[in-house]
Coordinates of C-alpha atoms in Angstrom, one line a residue:
Chain G
M1 CA 70.0 101.7 177.6
S2 CA 70.7 103.5 180.9
L3 CA 73.0 106.4 181.7
E4 CA 74.4 107.0 185.2
L5 CA 77.0 109.6 186.4
C6 CA 78.7 108.7 189.7
D7 CA 80.6 111.4 191.6
V8 CA 81.9 113.0 188.4
T9 CA 84.3 115.9 188.7
V10 CA 85.5 117.9 185.6
T11 CA 87.9 120.8 185.6
L12 CA 88.5 122.9 182.5
G13 CA 91.2 125.3 181.4
R14 CA 94.8 125.6 182.6
A15 CA 96.7 127.3 185.5
E16 CA 94.9 130.4 186.8
S17 CA 92.1 130.1 184.3
R18 CA 91.2 126.6 185.6
T19 CA 87.6 126.2 186.7
T20 CA 85.6 123.3 188.1
A21 CA 82.7 122.7 185.7
L22 CA 81.3 119.6 187.5
R23 CA 82.0 118.9 191.1
G24 CA 81.1 115.4 192.4
V25 CA 78.0 115.2 190.2
S26 CA 75.9 112.1 190.4
A27 CA 72.7 111.5 188.4
G28 CA 70.8 108.8 186.6
F29 CA 69.0 109.0 183.3
A30 CA 66.4 106.5 182.4
A31 CA 65.6 104.9 179.1
S32 CA 62.4 106.0 177.2
A33 CA 62.5 109.2 179.2
L34 CA 63.2 112.8 178.1
T35 CA 65.1 114.6 180.8
A36 CA 65.5 118.3 180.7
L37 CA 68.7 119.6 182.2
V38 CA 68.1 123.1 183.5
G39 CA 70.2 125.7 185.3
P40 CA 71.8 129.0 184.7
S41 CA 74.5 129.6 182.1
G42 CA 77.8 128.2 183.3
S43 CA 76.2 125.6 185.7
G44 CA 77.8 122.8 183.7
K45 CA 74.9 121.6 181.5
S46 CA 77.0 121.4 178.3
T47 CA 79.9 119.9 180.2
L48 CA 77.6 117.2 181.5
L49 CA 76.5 116.4 178.0
A50 CA 80.1 116.3 176.8
V51 CA 81.0 113.8 179.5
A52 CA 78.0 111.7 178.9
G53 CA 78.7 111.9 175.2
A54 CA 82.2 110.5 175.6
L55 CA 83.7 113.8 174.3
L56 CA 85.3 114.8 177.5
R57 CA 87.1 112.6 180.0
P58 CA 86.2 113.5 183.7
D59 CA 89.0 114.1 186.2
S60 CA 87.3 111.6 188.5
G61 CA 84.1 109.6 188.8
Q62 CA 82.3 107.1 186.6
V63 CA 80.1 107.6 183.5
L64 CA 78.2 104.4 183.2
L65 CA 76.4 103.6 179.9
D66 CA 74.6 100.3 180.3
G67 CA 76.8 99.7 183.3
R68 CA 80.0 100.2 181.4
D69 CA 82.3 103.1 182.4
I70 CA 82.8 105.0 179.2
A71 CA 85.2 107.5 180.8
R72 CA 87.8 104.7 180.9
L73 CA 87.5 103.8 177.3
S74 CA 90.4 104.5 174.8
P75 CA 89.9 107.4 172.4
A76 CA 89.3 105.0 169.6
E77 CA 86.6 103.1 171.6
Q78 CA 85.0 106.4 172.6
A79 CA 84.9 107.5 168.9
R80 CA 83.3 104.2 168.0
L81 CA 80.7 104.7 170.8
R82 CA 79.9 108.2 169.5
R83 CA 79.3 107.1 166.0
T84 CA 77.3 104.0 166.8
R85 CA 75.2 104.7 170.0
I86 CA 75.2 108.4 170.7
G87 CA 73.4 111.2 168.9
Y88 CA 74.6 114.7 169.7
V89 CA 73.1 118.0 168.9
F90 CA 75.5 120.9 169.6
Q91 CA 74.4 124.4 170.5
S92 CA 76.3 126.0 167.6
G93 CA 78.8 125.3 164.8
N94 CA 77.2 122.1 164.2
L95 CA 77.1 121.7 160.4
L96 CA 79.7 120.9 157.7
S97 CA 80.1 124.0 155.6
G98 CA 79.3 123.8 151.9
L99 CA 77.1 120.7 152.2
T100 CA 73.4 120.7 151.7
A101 CA 70.9 119.8 154.4
L102 CA 70.5 116.3 153.0
E103 CA 74.2 115.8 152.6
Q104 CA 74.7 116.7 156.3
L105 CA 72.7 113.7 157.2
L106 CA 74.3 111.4 154.6
A107 CA 77.8 112.5 155.7
A108 CA 77.0 111.4 159.2
A109 CA 75.7 108.1 157.9
S110 CA 79.0 107.7 156.0
V111 CA 81.0 108.5 159.2
A112 CA 79.0 105.7 161.0
G113 CA 79.8 103.3 158.2
R114 CA 76.3 103.2 156.9
P115 CA 75.7 103.3 153.1
P116 CA 74.5 106.9 152.3
R117 CA 72.4 105.7 149.4
A118 CA 70.4 103.3 151.6
M119 CA 70.0 106.0 154.3
R120 CA 68.7 108.6 151.9
P121 CA 65.0 107.9 152.2
R122 CA 65.1 108.0 156.0
A123 CA 67.2 111.2 155.9
E124 CA 64.6 112.9 153.7
E125 CA 61.8 111.7 156.0
L126 CA 63.6 113.1 159.1
L127 CA 64.2 116.4 157.4
A128 CA 60.5 116.6 156.6
E129 CA 59.7 115.8 160.2
V130 CA 61.7 118.8 161.4
G131 CA 59.9 120.9 158.8
L132 CA 62.7 121.1 156.2
A133 CA 61.3 119.1 153.3
H134 CA 61.7 122.2 151.1
R135 CA 65.3 122.8 152.2
L136 CA 66.9 119.5 151.3
R137 CA 69.2 121.0 148.7
H138 CA 70.0 124.3 150.5
R139 CA 73.6 124.7 151.8
A140 CA 74.2 125.3 155.5
D141 CA 75.1 128.9 154.8
Q142 CA 71.8 129.5 153.1
L143 CA 69.8 128.5 156.2
S144 CA 68.8 130.3 159.4
G145 CA 70.1 129.4 162.8
G146 CA 66.9 127.6 163.7
E147 CA 67.0 125.6 160.4
R148 CA 70.6 124.6 161.1
Q149 CA 69.7 123.4 164.5
R150 CA 66.8 121.3 163.1
I151 CA 69.2 119.7 160.6
A152 CA 71.5 118.8 163.4
L153 CA 68.6 117.3 165.3
A154 CA 67.6 115.2 162.2
R155 CA 71.2 114.1 161.8
A156 CA 71.4 113.0 165.4
L157 CA 68.2 111.0 165.1
L158 CA 69.1 109.4 161.7
L159 CA 71.1 106.5 163.2
E160 CA 68.5 105.9 166.0
P161 CA 71.0 106.3 168.9
G162 CA 70.5 104.8 172.3
L163 CA 71.6 108.0 173.9
L164 CA 70.5 111.3 172.6
L165 CA 72.2 114.5 173.9
V166 CA 70.8 117.8 172.9
D167 CA 72.1 121.2 173.7
E168 CA 69.6 124.1 173.6
P169 CA 67.5 122.7 170.6
T170 CA 65.0 125.5 170.7
A171 CA 67.2 128.5 171.4
A172 CA 67.0 129.8 167.8
V173 CA 63.4 128.8 166.8
D174 CA 60.0 130.3 167.2
R175 CA 57.5 128.9 169.7
E176 CA 55.5 127.0 167.2
R177 CA 58.7 125.4 165.7
A178 CA 60.0 124.8 169.2
A179 CA 56.9 122.8 170.1
G180 CA 57.3 120.7 167.0
I181 CA 60.9 119.9 167.9
V182 CA 60.1 119.0 171.5
D183 CA 57.3 116.8 170.2
L184 CA 59.7 115.1 167.8
L185 CA 62.2 114.5 170.7
A186 CA 59.6 113.1 173.0
T187 CA 58.1 110.9 170.3
T188 CA 61.6 109.6 169.3
T189 CA 62.5 109.0 172.9
H190 CA 59.4 107.0 173.7
R191 CA 59.2 105.1 170.4
H192 CA 62.9 104.0 170.4
G193 CA 63.3 103.7 174.1
C194 CA 66.4 105.9 174.1
V195 CA 67.9 108.0 176.9
T196 CA 67.4 111.6 176.0
V197 CA 69.0 114.5 177.8
V198 CA 68.3 118.0 176.8
A199 CA 70.1 121.0 178.1
T200 CA 67.7 123.9 178.0
H201 CA 66.4 127.2 179.3
D202 CA 63.1 126.8 177.5
P203 CA 59.9 126.1 179.4
V204 CA 58.4 124.5 176.3
V205 CA 61.0 121.8 176.7
T206 CA 60.7 121.4 180.5
R207 CA 56.9 121.1 180.2
A208 CA 57.2 118.3 177.8
A209 CA 60.0 116.5 179.6
D210 CA 59.5 113.4 181.7
H211 CA 62.0 114.6 184.2
V212 CA 63.6 117.9 185.0
V213 CA 67.0 118.0 186.6
D214 CA 68.4 121.2 188.0
M215 CA 72.1 121.3 187.5
T216 CA 72.7 123.5 190.5
R217 CA 71.4 120.7 192.7
L218 CA 73.7 118.1 191.2
H219 CA 77.0 119.6 192.4
T220 CA 78.2 118.4 195.8
T221 CA 79.0 122.1 196.5
S222 CA 77.6 125.1 194.6
A223 CA 81.0 125.8 193.0
A224 CA 80.1 125.1 189.4
A225 CA 81.9 126.8 186.5
S226 CA 81.2 130.4 186.1
Chain J
M1 CA 85.5 108.5 150.4
Y2 CA 81.9 109.6 150.2
L3 CA 82.5 112.5 152.6
A4 CA 85.8 113.4 150.9
L5 CA 84.0 113.7 147.6
L6 CA 81.2 115.7 149.1
E7 CA 83.7 118.2 150.4
L8 CA 85.5 118.2 147.1
K9 CA 82.2 119.1 145.4
A10 CA 81.3 121.7 148.0
A11 CA 84.7 123.4 147.7
R12 CA 85.2 122.7 144.0
G13 CA 86.5 126.2 143.2
R14 CA 89.4 125.9 145.6
F15 CA 90.2 122.4 144.6
L16 CA 90.0 123.2 140.9
L17 CA 92.4 126.1 141.5
M18 CA 94.8 123.7 143.3
G19 CA 94.3 121.0 140.7
G20 CA 95.2 123.6 138.1
V21 CA 98.5 124.3 139.8
V22 CA 99.2 120.5 140.0
V23 CA 98.4 120.2 136.3
L24 CA 100.9 122.9 135.5
V25 CA 103.6 121.5 137.8
A26 CA 103.0 118.0 136.4
A27 CA 103.0 119.2 132.8
L28 CA 106.2 121.2 133.4
V29 CA 107.9 118.1 135.0
G30 CA 106.8 116.1 132.0
I31 CA 108.0 118.6 129.5
V32 CA 111.4 119.0 131.2
S33 CA 111.7 115.2 131.4
G34 CA 110.8 115.1 127.7
F35 CA 113.5 117.6 126.9
T36 CA 116.0 115.9 129.1
T37 CA 115.5 112.6 127.3
G38 CA 115.2 114.3 123.9
L39 CA 118.3 116.4 124.3
G40 CA 120.2 113.4 125.7
D41 CA 119.1 111.3 122.6
D42 CA 120.1 114.2 120.4
T43 CA 123.6 114.3 121.9
I44 CA 124.4 110.6 122.4
S45 CA 122.0 108.4 120.4
A46 CA 124.8 107.5 118.0
L47 CA 127.0 106.4 120.9
R48 CA 124.0 104.5 122.4
R49 CA 123.6 102.7 119.2
L50 CA 127.2 101.5 119.1
P51 CA 127.2 97.7 119.7
A52 CA 130.4 98.0 121.7
T53 CA 131.1 97.4 125.4
H54 CA 134.1 99.8 125.7
L55 CA 135.9 102.5 123.8
A56 CA 139.7 102.8 124.1
F57 CA 140.9 106.4 123.7
A58 CA 144.4 107.7 123.6
R59 CA 146.0 107.9 127.1
G60 CA 145.9 111.4 128.4
A61 CA 142.7 112.4 126.7
D62 CA 140.7 112.8 129.9
S63 CA 137.9 115.1 128.6
D64 CA 136.2 115.8 125.3
Q65 CA 137.9 112.6 124.1
F66 CA 136.1 112.3 120.7
A67 CA 137.7 115.6 119.7
R68 CA 141.1 115.2 121.4
S69 CA 141.9 111.5 121.3
L70 CA 143.9 110.0 118.4
V71 CA 144.7 106.3 118.6
D72 CA 147.2 105.0 116.1
G73 CA 147.1 101.9 113.9
R74 CA 149.6 100.1 116.2
A75 CA 147.2 100.4 119.1
L76 CA 144.4 99.1 117.0
D77 CA 146.5 96.1 115.9
G78 CA 147.4 95.5 119.5
W79 CA 143.8 95.5 120.6
R80 CA 142.9 93.1 117.8
A81 CA 145.6 90.7 119.0
R82 CA 144.2 90.6 122.5
E83 CA 142.3 87.5 123.6
G84 CA 138.6 87.9 124.6
V85 CA 138.3 91.2 122.7
R86 CA 137.0 92.2 119.3
A87 CA 138.3 95.6 118.1
T88 CA 137.4 97.9 115.3
P89 CA 138.4 101.6 114.6
L90 CA 136.0 104.5 115.2
G91 CA 136.5 108.0 113.9
V92 CA 134.3 110.8 115.0
S93 CA 134.3 114.4 113.8
I94 CA 131.9 117.2 112.9
A95 CA 131.8 118.3 109.2
R96 CA 129.7 120.5 106.9
G97 CA 128.7 119.8 103.4
T98 CA 126.5 120.7 100.4
T99 CA 124.7 118.2 98.3
N100 CA 124.5 118.3 94.5
R101 CA 120.9 119.7 95.0
K102 CA 122.3 122.6 97.1
V103 CA 121.1 121.3 100.5
E104 CA 123.5 122.5 103.1
V105 CA 123.9 120.2 106.1
D106 CA 126.1 119.7 109.2
F107 CA 126.9 116.1 110.0
A108 CA 128.8 114.1 112.5
A109 CA 131.1 111.9 110.4
F110 CA 131.3 108.4 112.1
G111 CA 134.2 106.6 110.4
I112 CA 133.9 102.8 110.7
E113 CA 135.1 99.7 108.9
P114 CA 132.3 98.4 106.6
R115 CA 130.9 95.1 107.8
S116 CA 132.6 95.5 111.2
F117 CA 130.4 95.2 114.3
L118 CA 129.9 99.0 114.2
D119 CA 128.4 99.0 110.8
P120 CA 124.7 100.1 111.2
G121 CA 123.7 98.6 107.9
S122 CA 120.9 100.5 106.2
T123 CA 117.1 100.7 106.4
S124 CA 116.9 101.9 102.8
G125 CA 119.4 101.9 99.9
R126 CA 122.7 100.0 100.4
A127 CA 125.0 99.6 103.4
L128 CA 128.6 100.8 103.5
S129 CA 131.1 98.9 101.3
A130 CA 134.8 98.8 101.2
A131 CA 134.5 98.8 97.4
E132 CA 133.1 102.3 97.5
P133 CA 135.4 104.2 99.9
Y134 CA 133.5 107.5 99.6
G135 CA 130.0 106.0 99.9
I136 CA 128.1 107.0 103.0
V137 CA 125.0 106.0 104.9
V138 CA 123.0 108.9 106.4
S139 CA 120.7 109.0 109.5
Q140 CA 117.1 109.9 109.4
Q141 CA 117.6 113.6 110.3
L142 CA 119.7 114.1 107.3
V143 CA 117.0 112.5 105.1
K144 CA 114.6 114.9 106.7
D145 CA 116.9 117.8 106.0
G146 CA 116.7 116.9 102.3
V147 CA 119.6 114.5 101.6
R148 CA 118.5 111.8 99.3
I149 CA 120.0 108.4 98.4
G150 CA 122.1 108.9 95.3
D151 CA 123.0 112.5 96.1
T152 CA 126.6 113.6 96.3
L153 CA 127.7 115.5 99.3
A154 CA 130.8 117.8 98.9
V155 CA 132.5 118.4 102.2
D156 CA 133.0 122.2 102.5
R157 CA 136.5 123.5 101.6
L158 CA 138.1 120.0 101.6
G159 CA 137.5 119.0 98.0
I160 CA 136.1 115.6 99.2
T161 CA 132.9 114.4 97.6
L162 CA 130.9 111.6 99.3
T163 CA 128.0 109.6 97.7
V164 CA 124.9 108.8 99.7
R165 CA 124.5 105.0 99.4
G166 CA 121.8 104.4 101.9
A167 CA 119.9 105.6 105.0
T168 CA 119.6 104.3 108.5
G169 CA 117.5 105.1 111.6
R170 CA 117.8 108.1 114.0
S171 CA 121.3 108.7 115.1
S172 CA 122.9 111.9 116.2
Y173 CA 125.9 113.1 118.1
G174 CA 126.2 116.5 119.8
H175 CA 122.9 117.6 118.3
V176 CA 124.2 116.9 114.8
A177 CA 122.9 114.2 112.6
V178 CA 125.3 111.3 111.9
A179 CA 126.6 110.1 108.6
Y180 CA 128.4 106.8 108.6
L181 CA 131.3 106.5 106.2
P182 CA 134.3 104.2 105.7
V183 CA 137.1 105.0 108.2
T184 CA 139.5 105.8 105.3
A185 CA 137.2 108.5 104.1
W186 CA 136.9 109.8 107.6
Q187 CA 140.6 110.0 107.9
R188 CA 140.8 112.1 104.8
I189 CA 138.2 114.5 106.2
R190 CA 139.8 114.5 109.7
F191 CA 143.4 115.2 108.5
A192 CA 142.7 117.4 105.4
T193 CA 143.7 121.0 105.5
P194 CA 140.8 123.3 104.6
G195 CA 141.5 125.2 101.3
V196 CA 144.3 122.9 100.3
A197 CA 143.7 120.5 97.3
A198 CA 143.2 116.9 98.3
T199 CA 146.3 114.8 97.9
T200 CA 146.6 111.2 96.8
A201 CA 148.9 110.4 99.7
P202 CA 147.4 108.1 102.3
P203 CA 146.3 109.9 105.5
P204 CA 147.7 109.0 108.9
R205 CA 146.5 105.7 110.1
Q206 CA 144.9 107.2 113.2
Y207 CA 141.4 107.1 114.7
S208 CA 139.4 108.8 117.5
A209 CA 139.1 105.5 119.4
V210 CA 139.1 101.8 119.2
A211 CA 135.6 100.3 119.8
L212 CA 135.8 97.0 121.7
Q213 CA 133.5 94.1 122.4
A214 CA 135.1 92.7 125.4
A215 CA 134.2 89.3 126.9
P216 CA 133.6 89.3 130.7
G217 CA 136.9 89.0 132.5
A218 CA 139.0 90.4 129.6
D219 CA 142.0 92.2 131.1
L220 CA 141.5 95.6 129.6
A221 CA 143.8 97.4 132.0
A222 CA 146.8 95.4 131.0
A223 CA 146.0 96.1 127.3
D224 CA 145.7 99.8 128.1
R225 CA 149.1 99.8 129.8
A226 CA 150.7 97.9 126.9
L227 CA 149.1 99.9 124.1
G228 CA 149.0 103.4 125.6
T229 CA 145.2 103.7 125.7
G230 CA 142.6 104.6 128.3
T231 CA 139.5 102.4 128.1
R232 CA 136.1 103.2 129.4
T233 CA 132.7 101.8 129.0
V234 CA 130.5 103.2 126.3
E235 CA 128.1 104.6 128.9
A236 CA 131.0 106.4 130.6
A237 CA 132.1 107.8 127.2
Y238 CA 128.7 109.6 126.9
A239 CA 130.2 112.4 129.0
A240 CA 132.8 112.9 126.2
A241 CA 130.0 114.0 123.9
P242 CA 129.9 117.8 123.4
G243 CA 127.6 119.4 125.9
Y244 CA 126.2 116.2 127.3
T245 CA 127.2 116.6 130.9
G246 CA 126.2 120.3 131.1
E247 CA 122.8 119.6 129.6
R248 CA 122.2 116.7 132.0
V249 CA 123.1 118.7 135.0
T250 CA 121.0 121.7 133.9
M251 CA 117.9 119.7 133.0
T252 CA 118.2 117.4 136.1
S253 CA 118.5 120.4 138.3
I254 CA 115.3 121.9 136.9
Q255 CA 113.6 118.6 137.4
A256 CA 114.8 118.4 141.0
F257 CA 113.5 121.8 141.7
L258 CA 110.1 120.9 140.3
Y259 CA 110.1 117.8 142.4
A260 CA 110.8 120.0 145.4
I261 CA 108.2 122.6 144.5
A262 CA 105.4 120.0 144.0
P263 CA 105.2 118.8 147.6
L264 CA 105.6 122.4 148.9
V265 CA 102.7 123.7 146.8
V266 CA 100.4 120.8 147.6
G267 CA 101.4 120.7 151.2
A268 CA 100.8 124.4 151.6
F269 CA 97.4 124.2 150.1
F270 CA 96.3 121.3 152.3
A271 CA 97.8 123.0 155.4
V272 CA 95.7 126.1 154.8
W273 CA 92.7 123.9 153.9
T274 CA 93.1 121.9 157.1
V275 CA 93.4 124.9 159.3
Q276 CA 90.3 126.5 157.7
R277 CA 88.3 123.4 158.3
Q278 CA 89.3 122.7 161.9
P279 CA 85.7 123.2 163.1
E280 CA 84.5 120.7 160.5
L281 CA 87.2 118.2 161.5
A282 CA 86.2 118.7 165.2
L283 CA 82.6 118.1 164.3
L284 CA 83.5 114.9 162.4
R285 CA 85.5 113.7 165.4
A286 CA 82.6 114.6 167.7
L287 CA 80.3 112.6 165.5
G288 CA 82.6 109.6 166.0
A289 CA 84.9 109.7 163.0
S290 CA 88.1 107.8 163.8
R291 CA 91.5 109.4 163.3
R292 CA 92.2 106.8 160.6
R293 CA 89.1 107.9 158.8
L294 CA 90.0 111.5 158.9
V295 CA 93.5 110.7 157.6
G296 CA 92.0 108.6 154.8
H297 CA 89.5 111.4 154.1
T298 CA 92.3 114.0 153.8
L299 CA 94.6 111.7 151.7
G300 CA 91.6 110.7 149.6
Q301 CA 91.0 114.4 148.7
A302 CA 94.7 114.9 148.1
A303 CA 94.8 111.8 145.9
V304 CA 92.0 113.1 143.8
V305 CA 93.5 116.5 143.4
V306 CA 97.1 115.3 142.9
G307 CA 96.2 112.2 140.9
G308 CA 93.7 114.0 138.6
G309 CA 96.0 117.1 138.2
T310 CA 99.0 114.9 137.4
A311 CA 97.0 112.8 134.9
L312 CA 95.9 116.0 133.1
G313 CA 99.5 117.4 133.3
A314 CA 100.8 114.2 131.8
A315 CA 98.3 114.4 129.0
L316 CA 99.4 118.0 128.4
A317 CA 103.1 117.1 128.3
A318 CA 102.5 114.1 126.0
G319 CA 100.3 116.2 123.8
L320 CA 103.0 118.9 123.5
G321 CA 105.5 116.1 122.7
L322 CA 103.3 115.0 119.8
L323 CA 103.0 118.5 118.6
V324 CA 106.6 119.6 118.7
G325 CA 108.5 116.2 118.9
S326 CA 109.5 116.3 115.3
E327 CA 110.7 119.9 115.4
V328 CA 112.7 119.9 118.7
P329 CA 114.6 117.2 120.6
F330 CA 111.7 116.0 122.7
S331 CA 111.3 112.4 123.7
L332 CA 108.8 111.2 126.4
P333 CA 108.3 107.4 126.1
G334 CA 105.3 105.9 128.0
A335 CA 107.5 104.3 130.7
A336 CA 109.4 107.5 131.3
L337 CA 106.1 109.5 131.5
A338 CA 104.6 107.0 133.9
A339 CA 107.7 107.0 136.1
T340 CA 107.9 110.8 136.1
M341 CA 104.2 111.3 136.9
G342 CA 104.3 108.6 139.5
T343 CA 107.1 110.6 141.2
V344 CA 105.0 113.8 141.0
V345 CA 102.1 111.9 142.7
L346 CA 104.3 110.5 145.4
V347 CA 106.0 113.8 146.3
G348 CA 102.6 115.6 146.1
L349 CA 101.1 113.2 148.6
A350 CA 104.2 113.4 150.7
G351 CA 103.5 117.2 150.9
T352 CA 100.0 116.3 152.2
A353 CA 101.3 113.8 154.7
V354 CA 103.2 116.6 156.5
I355 CA 99.9 118.1 157.7
L356 CA 98.2 114.8 158.8
R357 CA 99.3 115.4 162.4
K358 CA 97.1 118.6 162.3
V359 CA 94.2 116.4 161.2
T360 CA 94.7 113.6 163.8
T361 CA 95.1 115.9 166.8
V362 CA 91.9 117.9 166.3
D363 CA 90.0 118.1 169.5
P364 CA 86.2 117.3 169.3
M365 CA 85.7 119.4 172.4
T366 CA 86.2 122.4 170.1
M367 CA 82.5 121.9 169.3
L368 CA 81.5 122.9 172.8
G369 CA 83.5 126.1 173.0
A370 CA 85.7 126.9 176.0
G371 CA 84.7 126.5 179.6
R372 CA 81.2 125.1 179.1

């Protein structure tokens, strides 16, 4: 799989609050490579992930996933793409309330049309890999921010996506745990040959990344969202 | 459905509360429906049992016909002479009597000609007979009240004594149990003066109505014009039973209000529930859930809550019916219960359907927060 953004511009908000989040951004992301997306807050990292993840339609430009412009797909096709080929870890608010850690993963499998019962062993294995084997039956509201983030990561990896988009995966975890998460991301990326883009401020991630892309250098001018 | 069930389990407190409300609404609808049918039966079951197509009342008796109408023998003879029509007299009045075993009862006296097509026969004892002009056949409710075959029943203050020959099935009129008797005996009751000794003179040859079995195409209007009667179908004549229309309107209004309340309650719950879980819906959309799946997901949850609640409500109503059905006029046959509960489910789901737009328009970008 390959991901390429060609001259992508995104504006957000309405009227006087309207800001340009991405201005003429072009970038390529290779398969089997973990790319760290760095830049100050408001530089457009999350917006780039949203555009690449078929969550946000750009005002102009192309978002090519395996050569196909996903920005031009219908909402239904974009939804199908998200549930079959894209794994997404959001920075916050990323779990379904009231569900246990294990159920979070099985619910995602169900959304993707995969039988939850068959996916259960892999879900338990992934939760163990992110250090949550002892938290399978804990509800989201009984877990710390870092644990919630790791569940979201395990959920994104469950369906072995071709494109993995991760927003600040280590923001709420200690250094030891952060290293484990980065190791898991790198291993998954290399083993499955997926395109992995991680928005981050964390040097632990940038050190382990195959490529580092500075968001401030991607804009055709420096007028990114503030 | 897996996800819908997971959420139901996770928020079981809220859904149980809502389900409880649906149970109560469904039970109330079932109970009101049972009373509507039961009260209706109690008012007109005797009329419903009449194997007649039409009843000819005296012209000018436009309301409360069974009490106000008097059709004379000439009209009866006229109807009997019409082609395509079988006619027999019917007398209806309410009376009160005391048996030889001191059981006091009210009864609706239905005067008919023995062996005519109105004769109900008997399920125990003997049927009416012209040879025994004061022999009567009582309905089940009178048997339950303590009237036995072989008893004599003295009509209060009229000096007329009837003999119970037999019993027949459930039959009541205006919430009063029916006793069938020869129409000559009915005439004596109807035209006697309370407190005055019974005379041997024949009573007026008059009846409440003429019951008809009309062949299709029989010209009833022409007969009405010629005989001075006003004919209506037996079903139309139900309204002439005392209290029938008022009861129907009251009970149907209550039912209509409940049918209106059910979708509002269910719709309000799911509206609040949907607003509360906008972040979860946005997350599901972001994970790739289609709009159709989210709609199915929401309707699935509603179906479990409304369907389960309604089933329990139906059981509650049916159970109550079994418990009190013999004491009060309550009747809830399986088909009526199924139809009523089916309506509750439909209107409940209709209430949910109103908020589906809120579900389908949720923006997955909510997950990213504004401006990032």
